[in-house]
PDB file of C-alpha atoms in Angstrom:
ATOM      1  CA  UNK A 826      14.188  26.965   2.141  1.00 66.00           C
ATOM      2  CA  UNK A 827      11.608  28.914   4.168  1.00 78.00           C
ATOM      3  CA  UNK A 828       8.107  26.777   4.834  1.00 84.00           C
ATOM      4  CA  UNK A 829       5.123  27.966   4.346  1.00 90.00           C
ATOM      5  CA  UNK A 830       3.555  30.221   6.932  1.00 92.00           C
ATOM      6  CA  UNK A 831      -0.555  29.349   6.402  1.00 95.00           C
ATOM      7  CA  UNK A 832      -2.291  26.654   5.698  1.00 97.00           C
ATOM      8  CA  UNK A 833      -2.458  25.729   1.427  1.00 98.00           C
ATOM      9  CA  UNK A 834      -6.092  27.563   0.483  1.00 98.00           C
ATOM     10  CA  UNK A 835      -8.241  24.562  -1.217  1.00 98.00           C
ATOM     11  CA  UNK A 836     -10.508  25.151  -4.075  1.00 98.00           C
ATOM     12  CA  UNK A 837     -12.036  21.890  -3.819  1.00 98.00           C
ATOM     13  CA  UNK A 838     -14.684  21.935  -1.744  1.00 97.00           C
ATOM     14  CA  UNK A 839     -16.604  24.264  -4.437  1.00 96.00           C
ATOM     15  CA  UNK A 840     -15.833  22.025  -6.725  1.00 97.00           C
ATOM     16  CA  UNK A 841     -13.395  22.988  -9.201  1.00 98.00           C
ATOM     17  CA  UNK A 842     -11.076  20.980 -11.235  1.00 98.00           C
ATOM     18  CA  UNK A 843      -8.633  23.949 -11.952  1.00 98.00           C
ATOM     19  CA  UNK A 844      -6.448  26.099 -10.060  1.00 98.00           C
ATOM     20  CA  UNK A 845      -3.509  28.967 -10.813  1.00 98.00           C
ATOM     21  CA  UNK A 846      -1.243  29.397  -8.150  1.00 98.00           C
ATOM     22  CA  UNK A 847       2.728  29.885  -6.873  1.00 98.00           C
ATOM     23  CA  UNK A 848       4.902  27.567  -5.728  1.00 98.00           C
ATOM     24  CA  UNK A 849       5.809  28.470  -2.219  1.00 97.00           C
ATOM     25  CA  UNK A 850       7.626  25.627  -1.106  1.00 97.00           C
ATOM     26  CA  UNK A 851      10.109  22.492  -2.161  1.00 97.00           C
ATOM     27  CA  UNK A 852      10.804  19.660  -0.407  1.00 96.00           C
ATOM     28  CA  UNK A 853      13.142  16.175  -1.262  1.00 96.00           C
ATOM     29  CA  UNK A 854      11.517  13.140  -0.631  1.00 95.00           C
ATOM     30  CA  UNK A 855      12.748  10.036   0.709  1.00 90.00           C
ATOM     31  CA  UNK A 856      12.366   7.955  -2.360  1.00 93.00           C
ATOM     32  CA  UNK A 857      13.741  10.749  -4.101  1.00 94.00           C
ATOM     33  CA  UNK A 858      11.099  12.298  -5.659  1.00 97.00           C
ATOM     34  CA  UNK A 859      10.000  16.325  -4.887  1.00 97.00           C
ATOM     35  CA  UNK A 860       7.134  17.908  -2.428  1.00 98.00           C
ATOM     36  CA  UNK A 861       6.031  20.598  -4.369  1.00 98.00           C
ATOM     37  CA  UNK A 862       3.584  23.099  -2.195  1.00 98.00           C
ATOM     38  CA  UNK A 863       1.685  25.778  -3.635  1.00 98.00           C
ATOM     39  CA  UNK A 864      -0.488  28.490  -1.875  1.00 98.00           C
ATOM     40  CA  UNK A 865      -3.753  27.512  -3.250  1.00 98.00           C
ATOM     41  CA  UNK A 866      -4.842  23.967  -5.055  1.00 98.00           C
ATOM     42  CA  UNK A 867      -7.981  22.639  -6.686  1.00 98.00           C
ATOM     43  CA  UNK A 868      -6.924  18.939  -5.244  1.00 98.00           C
ATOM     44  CA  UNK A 869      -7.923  16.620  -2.848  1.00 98.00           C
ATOM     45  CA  UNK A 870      -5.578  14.869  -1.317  1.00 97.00           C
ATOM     46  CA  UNK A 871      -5.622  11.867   1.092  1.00 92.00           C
ATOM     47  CA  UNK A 872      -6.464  12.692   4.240  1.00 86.00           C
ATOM     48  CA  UNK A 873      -3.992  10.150   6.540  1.00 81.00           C
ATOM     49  CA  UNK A 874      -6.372  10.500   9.910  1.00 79.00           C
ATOM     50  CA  UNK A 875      -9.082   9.162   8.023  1.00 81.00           C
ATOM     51  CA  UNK A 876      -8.215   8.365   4.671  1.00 91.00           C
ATOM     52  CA  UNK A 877     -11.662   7.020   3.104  1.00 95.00           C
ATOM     53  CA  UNK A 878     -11.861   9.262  -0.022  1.00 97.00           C
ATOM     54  CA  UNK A 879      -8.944   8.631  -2.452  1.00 97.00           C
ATOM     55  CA  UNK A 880      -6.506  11.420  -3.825  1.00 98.00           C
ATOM     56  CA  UNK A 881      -7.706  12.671  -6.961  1.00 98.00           C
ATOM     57  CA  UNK A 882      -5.812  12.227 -10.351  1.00 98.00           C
ATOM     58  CA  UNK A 883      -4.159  15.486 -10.980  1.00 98.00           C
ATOM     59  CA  UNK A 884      -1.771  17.347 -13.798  1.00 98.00           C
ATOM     60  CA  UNK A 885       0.816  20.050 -12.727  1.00 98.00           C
ATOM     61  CA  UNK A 886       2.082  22.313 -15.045  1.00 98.00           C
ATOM     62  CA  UNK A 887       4.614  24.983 -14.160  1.00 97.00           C
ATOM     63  CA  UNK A 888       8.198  26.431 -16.009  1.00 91.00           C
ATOM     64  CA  UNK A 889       7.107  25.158 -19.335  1.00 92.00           C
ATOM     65  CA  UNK A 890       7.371  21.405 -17.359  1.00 96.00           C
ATOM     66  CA  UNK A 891       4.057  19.076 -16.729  1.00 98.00           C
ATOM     67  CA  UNK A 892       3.987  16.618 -14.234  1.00 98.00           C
ATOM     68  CA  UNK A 893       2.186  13.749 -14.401  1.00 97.00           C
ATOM     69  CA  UNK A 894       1.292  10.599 -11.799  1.00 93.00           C
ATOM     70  CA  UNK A 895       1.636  12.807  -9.055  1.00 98.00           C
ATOM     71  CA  UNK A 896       0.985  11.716  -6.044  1.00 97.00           C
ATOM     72  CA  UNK A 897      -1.334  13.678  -3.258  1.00 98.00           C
ATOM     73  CA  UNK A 898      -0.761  13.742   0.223  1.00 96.00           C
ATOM     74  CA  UNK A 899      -1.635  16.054   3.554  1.00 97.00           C
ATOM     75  CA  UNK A 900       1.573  17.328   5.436  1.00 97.00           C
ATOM     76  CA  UNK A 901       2.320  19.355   8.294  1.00 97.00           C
ATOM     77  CA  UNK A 902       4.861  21.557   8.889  1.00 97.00           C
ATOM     78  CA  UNK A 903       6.388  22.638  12.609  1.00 95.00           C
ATOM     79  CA  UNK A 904       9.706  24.466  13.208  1.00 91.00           C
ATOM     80  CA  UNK A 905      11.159  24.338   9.937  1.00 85.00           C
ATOM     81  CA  UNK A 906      10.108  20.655   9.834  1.00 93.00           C
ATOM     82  CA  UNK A 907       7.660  18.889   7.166  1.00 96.00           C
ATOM     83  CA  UNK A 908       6.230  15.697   7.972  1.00 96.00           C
ATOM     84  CA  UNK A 909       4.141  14.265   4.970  1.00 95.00           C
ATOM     85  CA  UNK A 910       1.375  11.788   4.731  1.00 93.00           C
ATOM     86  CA  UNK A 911       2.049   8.797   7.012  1.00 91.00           C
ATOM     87  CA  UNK A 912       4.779  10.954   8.767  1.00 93.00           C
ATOM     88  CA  UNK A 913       2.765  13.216  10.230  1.00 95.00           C
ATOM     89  CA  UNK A 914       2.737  12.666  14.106  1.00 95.00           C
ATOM     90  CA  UNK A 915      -0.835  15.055  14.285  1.00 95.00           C
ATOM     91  CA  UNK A 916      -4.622  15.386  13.123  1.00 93.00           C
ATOM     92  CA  UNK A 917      -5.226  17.896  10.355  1.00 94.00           C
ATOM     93  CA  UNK A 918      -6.021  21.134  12.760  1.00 93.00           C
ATOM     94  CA  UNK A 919      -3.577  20.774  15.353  1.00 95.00           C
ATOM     95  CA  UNK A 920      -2.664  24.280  16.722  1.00 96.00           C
ATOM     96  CA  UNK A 921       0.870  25.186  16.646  1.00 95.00           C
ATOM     97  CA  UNK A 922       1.236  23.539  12.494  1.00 97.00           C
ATOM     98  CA  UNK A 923       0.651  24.648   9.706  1.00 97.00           C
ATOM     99  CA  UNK A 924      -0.907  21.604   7.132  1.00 97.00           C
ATOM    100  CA  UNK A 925      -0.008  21.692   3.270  1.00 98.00           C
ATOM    101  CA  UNK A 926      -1.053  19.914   0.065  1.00 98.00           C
ATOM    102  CA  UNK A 927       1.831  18.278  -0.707  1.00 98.00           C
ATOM    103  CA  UNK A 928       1.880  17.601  -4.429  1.00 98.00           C
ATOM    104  CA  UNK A 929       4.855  14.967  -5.195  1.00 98.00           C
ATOM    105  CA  UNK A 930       6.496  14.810  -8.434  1.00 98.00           C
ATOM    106  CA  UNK A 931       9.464  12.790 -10.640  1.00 97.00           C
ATOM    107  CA  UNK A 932      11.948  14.903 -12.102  1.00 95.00           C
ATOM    108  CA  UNK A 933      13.326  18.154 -11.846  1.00 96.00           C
ATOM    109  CA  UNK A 934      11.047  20.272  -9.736  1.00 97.00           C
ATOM    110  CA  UNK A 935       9.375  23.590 -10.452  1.00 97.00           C
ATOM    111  CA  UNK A 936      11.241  26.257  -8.597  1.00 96.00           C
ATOM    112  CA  UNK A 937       9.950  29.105  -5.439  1.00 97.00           C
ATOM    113  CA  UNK A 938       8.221  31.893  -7.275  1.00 96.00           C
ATOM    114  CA  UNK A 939       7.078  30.138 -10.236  1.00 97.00           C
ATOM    115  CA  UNK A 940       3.323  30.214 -11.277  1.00 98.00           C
ATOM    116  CA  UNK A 941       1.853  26.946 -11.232  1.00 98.00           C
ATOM    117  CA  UNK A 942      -1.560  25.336 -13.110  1.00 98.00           C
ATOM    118  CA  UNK A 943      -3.214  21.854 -11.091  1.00 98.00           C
ATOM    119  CA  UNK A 944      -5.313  20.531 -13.302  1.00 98.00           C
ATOM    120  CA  UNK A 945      -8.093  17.327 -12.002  1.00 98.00           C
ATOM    121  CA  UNK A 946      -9.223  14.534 -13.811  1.00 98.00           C
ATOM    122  CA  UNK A 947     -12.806  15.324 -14.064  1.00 98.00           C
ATOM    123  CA  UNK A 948     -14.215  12.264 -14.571  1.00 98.00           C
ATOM    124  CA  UNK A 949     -12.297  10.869 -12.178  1.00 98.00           C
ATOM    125  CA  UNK A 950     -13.694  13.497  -9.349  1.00 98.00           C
ATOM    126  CA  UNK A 951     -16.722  12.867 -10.784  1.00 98.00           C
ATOM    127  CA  UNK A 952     -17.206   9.244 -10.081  1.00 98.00           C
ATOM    128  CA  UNK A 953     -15.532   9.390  -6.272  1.00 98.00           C
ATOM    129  CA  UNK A 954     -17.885  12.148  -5.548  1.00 98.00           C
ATOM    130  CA  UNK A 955     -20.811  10.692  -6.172  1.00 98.00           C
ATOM    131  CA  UNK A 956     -19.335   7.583  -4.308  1.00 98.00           C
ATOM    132  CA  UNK A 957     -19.135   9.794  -1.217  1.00 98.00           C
ATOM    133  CA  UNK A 958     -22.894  11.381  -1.522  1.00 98.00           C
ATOM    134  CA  UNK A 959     -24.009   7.178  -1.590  1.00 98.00           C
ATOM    135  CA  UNK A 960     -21.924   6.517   1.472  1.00 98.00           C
ATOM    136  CA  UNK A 961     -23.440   9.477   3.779  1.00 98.00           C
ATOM    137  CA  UNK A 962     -27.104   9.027   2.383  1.00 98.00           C
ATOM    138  CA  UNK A 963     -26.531   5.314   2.749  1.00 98.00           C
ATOM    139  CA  UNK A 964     -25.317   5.945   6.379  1.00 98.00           C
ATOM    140  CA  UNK A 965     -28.402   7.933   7.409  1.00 98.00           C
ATOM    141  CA  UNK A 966     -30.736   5.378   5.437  1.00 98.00           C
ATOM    142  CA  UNK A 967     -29.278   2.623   7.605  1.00 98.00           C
ATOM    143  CA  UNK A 968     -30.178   4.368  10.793  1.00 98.00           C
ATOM    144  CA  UNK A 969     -33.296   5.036   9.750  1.00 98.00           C
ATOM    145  CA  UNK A 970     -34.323   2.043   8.845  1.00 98.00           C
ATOM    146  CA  UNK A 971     -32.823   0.489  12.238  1.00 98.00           C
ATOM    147  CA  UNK A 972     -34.760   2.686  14.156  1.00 98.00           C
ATOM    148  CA  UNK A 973     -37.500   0.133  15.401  1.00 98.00           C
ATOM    149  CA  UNK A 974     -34.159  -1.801  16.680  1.00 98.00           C
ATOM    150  CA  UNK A 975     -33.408  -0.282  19.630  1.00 98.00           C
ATOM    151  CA  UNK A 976     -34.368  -0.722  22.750  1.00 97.00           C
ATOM    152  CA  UNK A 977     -32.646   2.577  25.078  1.00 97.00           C
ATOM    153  CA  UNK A 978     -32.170   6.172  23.675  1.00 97.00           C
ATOM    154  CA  UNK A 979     -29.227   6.631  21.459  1.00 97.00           C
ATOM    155  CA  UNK A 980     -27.313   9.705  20.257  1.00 98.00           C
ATOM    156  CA  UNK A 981     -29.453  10.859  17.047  1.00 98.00           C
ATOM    157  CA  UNK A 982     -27.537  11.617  13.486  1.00 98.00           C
ATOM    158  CA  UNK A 983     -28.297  14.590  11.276  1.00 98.00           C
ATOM    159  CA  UNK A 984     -31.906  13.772  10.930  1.00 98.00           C
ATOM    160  CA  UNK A 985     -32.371  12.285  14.217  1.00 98.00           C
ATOM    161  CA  UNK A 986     -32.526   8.811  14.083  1.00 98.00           C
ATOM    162  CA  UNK A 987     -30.524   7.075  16.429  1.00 98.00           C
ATOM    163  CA  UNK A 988     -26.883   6.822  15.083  1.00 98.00           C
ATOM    164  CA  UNK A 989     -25.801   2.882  14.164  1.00 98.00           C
ATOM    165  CA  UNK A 990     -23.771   4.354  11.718  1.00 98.00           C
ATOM    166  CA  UNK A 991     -21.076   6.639  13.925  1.00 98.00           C
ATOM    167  CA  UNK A 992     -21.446   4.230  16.694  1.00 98.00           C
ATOM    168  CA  UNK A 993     -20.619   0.951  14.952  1.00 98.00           C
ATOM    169  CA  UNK A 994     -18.503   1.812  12.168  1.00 98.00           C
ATOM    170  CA  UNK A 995     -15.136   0.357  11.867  1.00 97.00           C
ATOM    171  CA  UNK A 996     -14.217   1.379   8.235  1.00 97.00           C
ATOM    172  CA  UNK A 997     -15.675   3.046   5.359  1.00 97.00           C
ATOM    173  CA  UNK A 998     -13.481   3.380   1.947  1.00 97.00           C
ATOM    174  CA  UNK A 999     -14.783   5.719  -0.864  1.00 98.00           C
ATOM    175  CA  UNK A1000     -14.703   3.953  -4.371  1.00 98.00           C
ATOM    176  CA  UNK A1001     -15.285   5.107  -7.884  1.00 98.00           C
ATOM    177  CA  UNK A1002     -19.398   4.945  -7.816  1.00 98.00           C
ATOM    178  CA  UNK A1003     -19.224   2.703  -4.695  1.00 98.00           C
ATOM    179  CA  UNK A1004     -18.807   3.092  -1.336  1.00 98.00           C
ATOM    180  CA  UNK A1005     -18.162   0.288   1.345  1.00 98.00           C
ATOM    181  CA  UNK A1006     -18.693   0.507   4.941  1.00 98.00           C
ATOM    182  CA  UNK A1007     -17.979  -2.336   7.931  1.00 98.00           C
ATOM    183  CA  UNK A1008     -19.656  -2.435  11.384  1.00 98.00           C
ATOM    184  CA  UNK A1009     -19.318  -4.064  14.417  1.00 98.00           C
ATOM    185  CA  UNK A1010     -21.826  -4.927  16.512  1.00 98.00           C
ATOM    186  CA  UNK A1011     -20.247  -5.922  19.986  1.00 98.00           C
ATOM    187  CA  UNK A1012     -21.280  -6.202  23.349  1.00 97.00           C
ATOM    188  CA  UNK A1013     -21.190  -2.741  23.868  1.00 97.00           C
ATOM    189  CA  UNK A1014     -23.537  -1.858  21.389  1.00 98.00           C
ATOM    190  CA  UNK A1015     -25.974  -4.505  22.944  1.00 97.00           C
ATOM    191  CA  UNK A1016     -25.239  -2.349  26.088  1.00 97.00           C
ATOM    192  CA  UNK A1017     -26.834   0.440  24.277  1.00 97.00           C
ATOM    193  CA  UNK A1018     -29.637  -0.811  23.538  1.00 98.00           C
ATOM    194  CA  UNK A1019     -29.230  -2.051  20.035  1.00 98.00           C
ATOM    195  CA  UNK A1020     -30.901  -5.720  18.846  1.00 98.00           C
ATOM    196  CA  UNK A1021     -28.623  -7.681  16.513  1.00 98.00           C
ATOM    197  CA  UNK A1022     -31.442  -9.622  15.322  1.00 98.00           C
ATOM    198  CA  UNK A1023     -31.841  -6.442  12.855  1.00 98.00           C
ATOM    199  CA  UNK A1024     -29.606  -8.307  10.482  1.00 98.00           C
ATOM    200  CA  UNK A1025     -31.183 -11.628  10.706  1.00 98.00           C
ATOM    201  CA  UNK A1026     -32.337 -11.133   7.487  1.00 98.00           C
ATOM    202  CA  UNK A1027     -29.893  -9.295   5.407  1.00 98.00           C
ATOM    203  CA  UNK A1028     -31.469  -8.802   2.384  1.00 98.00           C
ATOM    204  CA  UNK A1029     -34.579  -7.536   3.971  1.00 98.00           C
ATOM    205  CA  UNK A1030     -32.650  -4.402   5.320  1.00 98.00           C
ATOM    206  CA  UNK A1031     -31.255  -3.935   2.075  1.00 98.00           C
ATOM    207  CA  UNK A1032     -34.154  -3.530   0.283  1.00 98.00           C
ATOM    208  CA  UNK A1033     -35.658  -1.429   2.214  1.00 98.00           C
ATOM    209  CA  UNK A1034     -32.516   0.517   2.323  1.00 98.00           C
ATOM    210  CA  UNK A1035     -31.935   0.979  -1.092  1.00 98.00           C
ATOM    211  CA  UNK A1036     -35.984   2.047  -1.351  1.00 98.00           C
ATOM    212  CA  UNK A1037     -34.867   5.280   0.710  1.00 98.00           C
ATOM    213  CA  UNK A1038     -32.121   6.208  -0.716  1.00 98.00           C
ATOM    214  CA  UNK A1039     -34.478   5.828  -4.169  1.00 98.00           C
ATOM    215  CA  UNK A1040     -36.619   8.016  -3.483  1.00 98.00           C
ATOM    216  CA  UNK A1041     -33.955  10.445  -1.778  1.00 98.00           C
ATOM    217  CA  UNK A1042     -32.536  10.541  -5.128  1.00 98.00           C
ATOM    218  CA  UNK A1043     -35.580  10.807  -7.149  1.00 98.00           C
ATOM    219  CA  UNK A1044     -36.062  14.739  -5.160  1.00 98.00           C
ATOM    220  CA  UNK A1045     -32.678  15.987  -7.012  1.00 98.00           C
ATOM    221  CA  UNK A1046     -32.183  18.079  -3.460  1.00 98.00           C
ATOM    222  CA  UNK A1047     -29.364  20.212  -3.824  1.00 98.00           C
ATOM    223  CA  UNK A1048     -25.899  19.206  -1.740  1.00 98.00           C
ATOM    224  CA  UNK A1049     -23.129  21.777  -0.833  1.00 98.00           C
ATOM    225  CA  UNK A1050     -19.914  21.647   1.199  1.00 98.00           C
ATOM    226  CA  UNK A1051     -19.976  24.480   3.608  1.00 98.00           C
ATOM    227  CA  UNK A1052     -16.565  25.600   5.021  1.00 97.00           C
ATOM    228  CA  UNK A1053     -15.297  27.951   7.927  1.00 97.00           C
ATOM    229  CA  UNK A1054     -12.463  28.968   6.027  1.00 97.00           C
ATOM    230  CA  UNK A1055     -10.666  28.477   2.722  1.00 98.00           C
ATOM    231  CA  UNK A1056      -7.649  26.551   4.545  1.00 98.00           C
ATOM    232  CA  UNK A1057      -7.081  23.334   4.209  1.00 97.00           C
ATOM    233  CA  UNK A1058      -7.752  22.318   8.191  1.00 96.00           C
ATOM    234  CA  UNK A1059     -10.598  24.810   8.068  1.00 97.00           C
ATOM    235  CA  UNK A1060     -13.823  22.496   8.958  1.00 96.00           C
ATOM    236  CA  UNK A1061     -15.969  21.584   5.882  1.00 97.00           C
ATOM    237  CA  UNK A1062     -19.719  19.946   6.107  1.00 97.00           C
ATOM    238  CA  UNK A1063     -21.575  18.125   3.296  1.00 98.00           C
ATOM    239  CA  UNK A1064     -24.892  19.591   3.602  1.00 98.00           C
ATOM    240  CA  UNK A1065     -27.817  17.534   1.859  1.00 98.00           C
ATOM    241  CA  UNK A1066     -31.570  18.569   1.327  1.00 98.00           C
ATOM    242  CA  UNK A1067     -33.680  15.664   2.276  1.00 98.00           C
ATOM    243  CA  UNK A1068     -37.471  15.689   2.897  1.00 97.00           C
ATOM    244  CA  UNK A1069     -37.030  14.896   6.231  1.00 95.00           C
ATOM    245  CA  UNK A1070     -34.976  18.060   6.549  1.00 97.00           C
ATOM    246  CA  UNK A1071     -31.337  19.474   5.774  1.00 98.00           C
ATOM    247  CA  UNK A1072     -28.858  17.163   6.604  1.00 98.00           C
ATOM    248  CA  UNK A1073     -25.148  18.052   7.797  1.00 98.00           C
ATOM    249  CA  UNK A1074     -22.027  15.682   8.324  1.00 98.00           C
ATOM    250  CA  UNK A1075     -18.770  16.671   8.478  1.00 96.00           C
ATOM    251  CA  UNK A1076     -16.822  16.105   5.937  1.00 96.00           C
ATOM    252  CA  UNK A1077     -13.365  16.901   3.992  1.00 94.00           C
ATOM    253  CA  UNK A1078     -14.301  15.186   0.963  1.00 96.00           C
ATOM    254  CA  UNK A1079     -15.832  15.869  -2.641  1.00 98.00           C
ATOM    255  CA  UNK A1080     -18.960  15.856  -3.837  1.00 98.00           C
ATOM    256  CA  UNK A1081     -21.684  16.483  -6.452  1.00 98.00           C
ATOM    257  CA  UNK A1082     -24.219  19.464  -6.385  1.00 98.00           C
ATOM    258  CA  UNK A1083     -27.367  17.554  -6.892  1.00 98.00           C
ATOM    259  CA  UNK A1084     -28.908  14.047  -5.558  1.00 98.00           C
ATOM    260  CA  UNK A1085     -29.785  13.718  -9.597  1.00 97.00           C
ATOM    261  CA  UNK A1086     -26.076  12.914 -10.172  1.00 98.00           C
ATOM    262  CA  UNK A1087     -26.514   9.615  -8.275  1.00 98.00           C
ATOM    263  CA  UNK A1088     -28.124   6.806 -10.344  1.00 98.00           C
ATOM    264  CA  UNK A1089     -29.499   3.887  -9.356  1.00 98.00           C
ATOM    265  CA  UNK A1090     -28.126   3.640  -5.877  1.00 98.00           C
ATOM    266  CA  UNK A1091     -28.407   0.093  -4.800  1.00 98.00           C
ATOM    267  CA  UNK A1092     -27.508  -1.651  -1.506  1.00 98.00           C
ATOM    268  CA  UNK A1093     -25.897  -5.151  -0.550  1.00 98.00           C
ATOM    269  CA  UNK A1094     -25.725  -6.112   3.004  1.00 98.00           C
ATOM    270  CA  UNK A1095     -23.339  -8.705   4.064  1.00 98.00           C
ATOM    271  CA  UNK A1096     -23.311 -10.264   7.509  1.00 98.00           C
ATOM    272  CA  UNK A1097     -20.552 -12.548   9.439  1.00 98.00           C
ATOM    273  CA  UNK A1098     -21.256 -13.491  13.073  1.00 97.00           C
ATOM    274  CA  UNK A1099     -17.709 -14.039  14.648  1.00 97.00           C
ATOM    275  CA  UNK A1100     -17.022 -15.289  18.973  1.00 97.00           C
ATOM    276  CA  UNK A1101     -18.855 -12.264  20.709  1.00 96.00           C
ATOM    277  CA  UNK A1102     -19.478  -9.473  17.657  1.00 98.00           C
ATOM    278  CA  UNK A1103     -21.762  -9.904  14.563  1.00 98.00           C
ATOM    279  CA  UNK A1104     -19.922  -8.226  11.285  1.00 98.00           C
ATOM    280  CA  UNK A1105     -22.110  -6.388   8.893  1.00 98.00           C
ATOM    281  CA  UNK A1106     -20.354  -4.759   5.626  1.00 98.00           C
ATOM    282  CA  UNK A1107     -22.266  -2.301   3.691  1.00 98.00           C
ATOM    283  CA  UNK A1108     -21.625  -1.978   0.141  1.00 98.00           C
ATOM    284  CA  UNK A1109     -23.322   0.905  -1.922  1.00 98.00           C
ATOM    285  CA  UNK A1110     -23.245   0.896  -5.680  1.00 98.00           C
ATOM    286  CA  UNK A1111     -24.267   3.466  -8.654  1.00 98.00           C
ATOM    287  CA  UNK A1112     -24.887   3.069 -12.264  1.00 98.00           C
ATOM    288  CA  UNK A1113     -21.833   5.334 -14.006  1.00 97.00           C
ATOM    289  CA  UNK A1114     -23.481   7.875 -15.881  1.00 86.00           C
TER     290      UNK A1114
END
């Protein structure tokens, strides 16, 4: 069965929960279940390089069929091979591939040709987008309020504060209205200037945290994902109006159009010191609406 020749084109990253396309591709699984692949898709999948936002809860209905508890995951194809999810070798982008949403289903699969209708679990989306928003406006709060805690020049993030975040994070997992983020603060960091005595009193930087993202919130500033290209290892950016100025991370995730969506955002610091490295885990919550 031929594979697919571009990329899948995602809908996603303008947000909808609905797509119509073809099935261009089948593929048997190992625990013998079906890859279907389709040349355009409204869902995110997990990315496996770095797989922070979860899959989103999808429908698939094609041939008079629906599929339910499928199962989303990136793969790669390369000489008439497809590698999917954990068996893919490269990073989403890699010249010489092309990278699919793999969609896997249970039963008899939809066949090559056939029109095809993904359907998203809105509420689902919903609550694991606004997750993500918390986790980058947490990020940049963090840095801003650890600021006064250096002691060289560090790289800046997207509004110029010196960058804790991308230079201590070990781990950050998207949740539904939550996000969750670990640091490390090692002796390299100290190299760079950086005082762990910041954390000394936990609480303290979490107040202060959650104050800024507060009042970020309280603005409503708009938040877009802008993309190079529809494909799926096109680059994406979230792109957030702040007062301090527009904001832009990349990003391949989902996320809400307005800073109004998020409600409540609070923030709980906890901090472990361990032989040689002081442990901080960040844990950002919101108030379902």
């Amino acid at each position: 069965m031929p594979a697919p020749t571009s990329d899948t084109e995602v809908t996603y990253p303008a947000g909808d929960l609905t797509s119509e396309g073809t099935v261009v591709h089948v593929e048997p699984t190992a625990d013998d279940r079906w890859a279907v692949f389709t040349d355009r898709t409204a869902a995110h999948p997990v990315d496996t390089a770095w797989p922070d936002q979860p899959a989103d809860r999808v429908t698939l209905t094609a041939g008079g069929m629906r599929y339910d508890d499928v199962e989303l995951r990136v793969a790669g194809f390369q000489d008439g091979a497809v590698h999917i999810g954990d068996d893919l070798p490269v990073r989403t982008g890699t010249d010489g591939w092309v990278f699919a949403v793999a969609h896997v289903v249970t039963g008899t699969p939809p066949q090559v040709g056939e029109p095809i209708t993904v359907s998203v679990d809105p509420a689902y989306r919903a609550a694991l987008s606004v997750g993500h928003t918390a986790c980058h406006l947490a990020s940049l709060a963090l840095d801003a309020v650890l600021a006064e805690h250096w002691g060289k020049p560090a790289p800046g993030d997207a509004l110029g504060h010196p960058a804790f975040d991308s230079l201590a994070i070990t781990r950050s997992t998207i949740g539904a209205y939550r996000s969750e983020d670990a640091y490390r603060i090692g002796k390299s960091l100290r190299k760079k200037g950086f005082d762990p005595a910041a954390f000394d009193d936990p609480d303290a930087v979490a107040a202060r945290i959650t104050r800024r993202l507060r009042d970020w919130v309280a603005t409503g500033g708009t938040v877009r994902i802008d993309t190079d290209g529809p494909g799926l290892s096109d680059r994406r950016r979230w792109t957030c109006e702040l007062p301090e100025g527009v904001a832009t991370i990349p990003c391949g995730g989902t996320h809400p159009t307005s800073l109004a969506d998020l409600v409540d955002p609070t923030v709980e610091l906890a901090v472990e010191d361990v032989p040689g490295a002081r442990l901080v885990t960040m844990t950002t919550t919101l108030t379902p609406r």
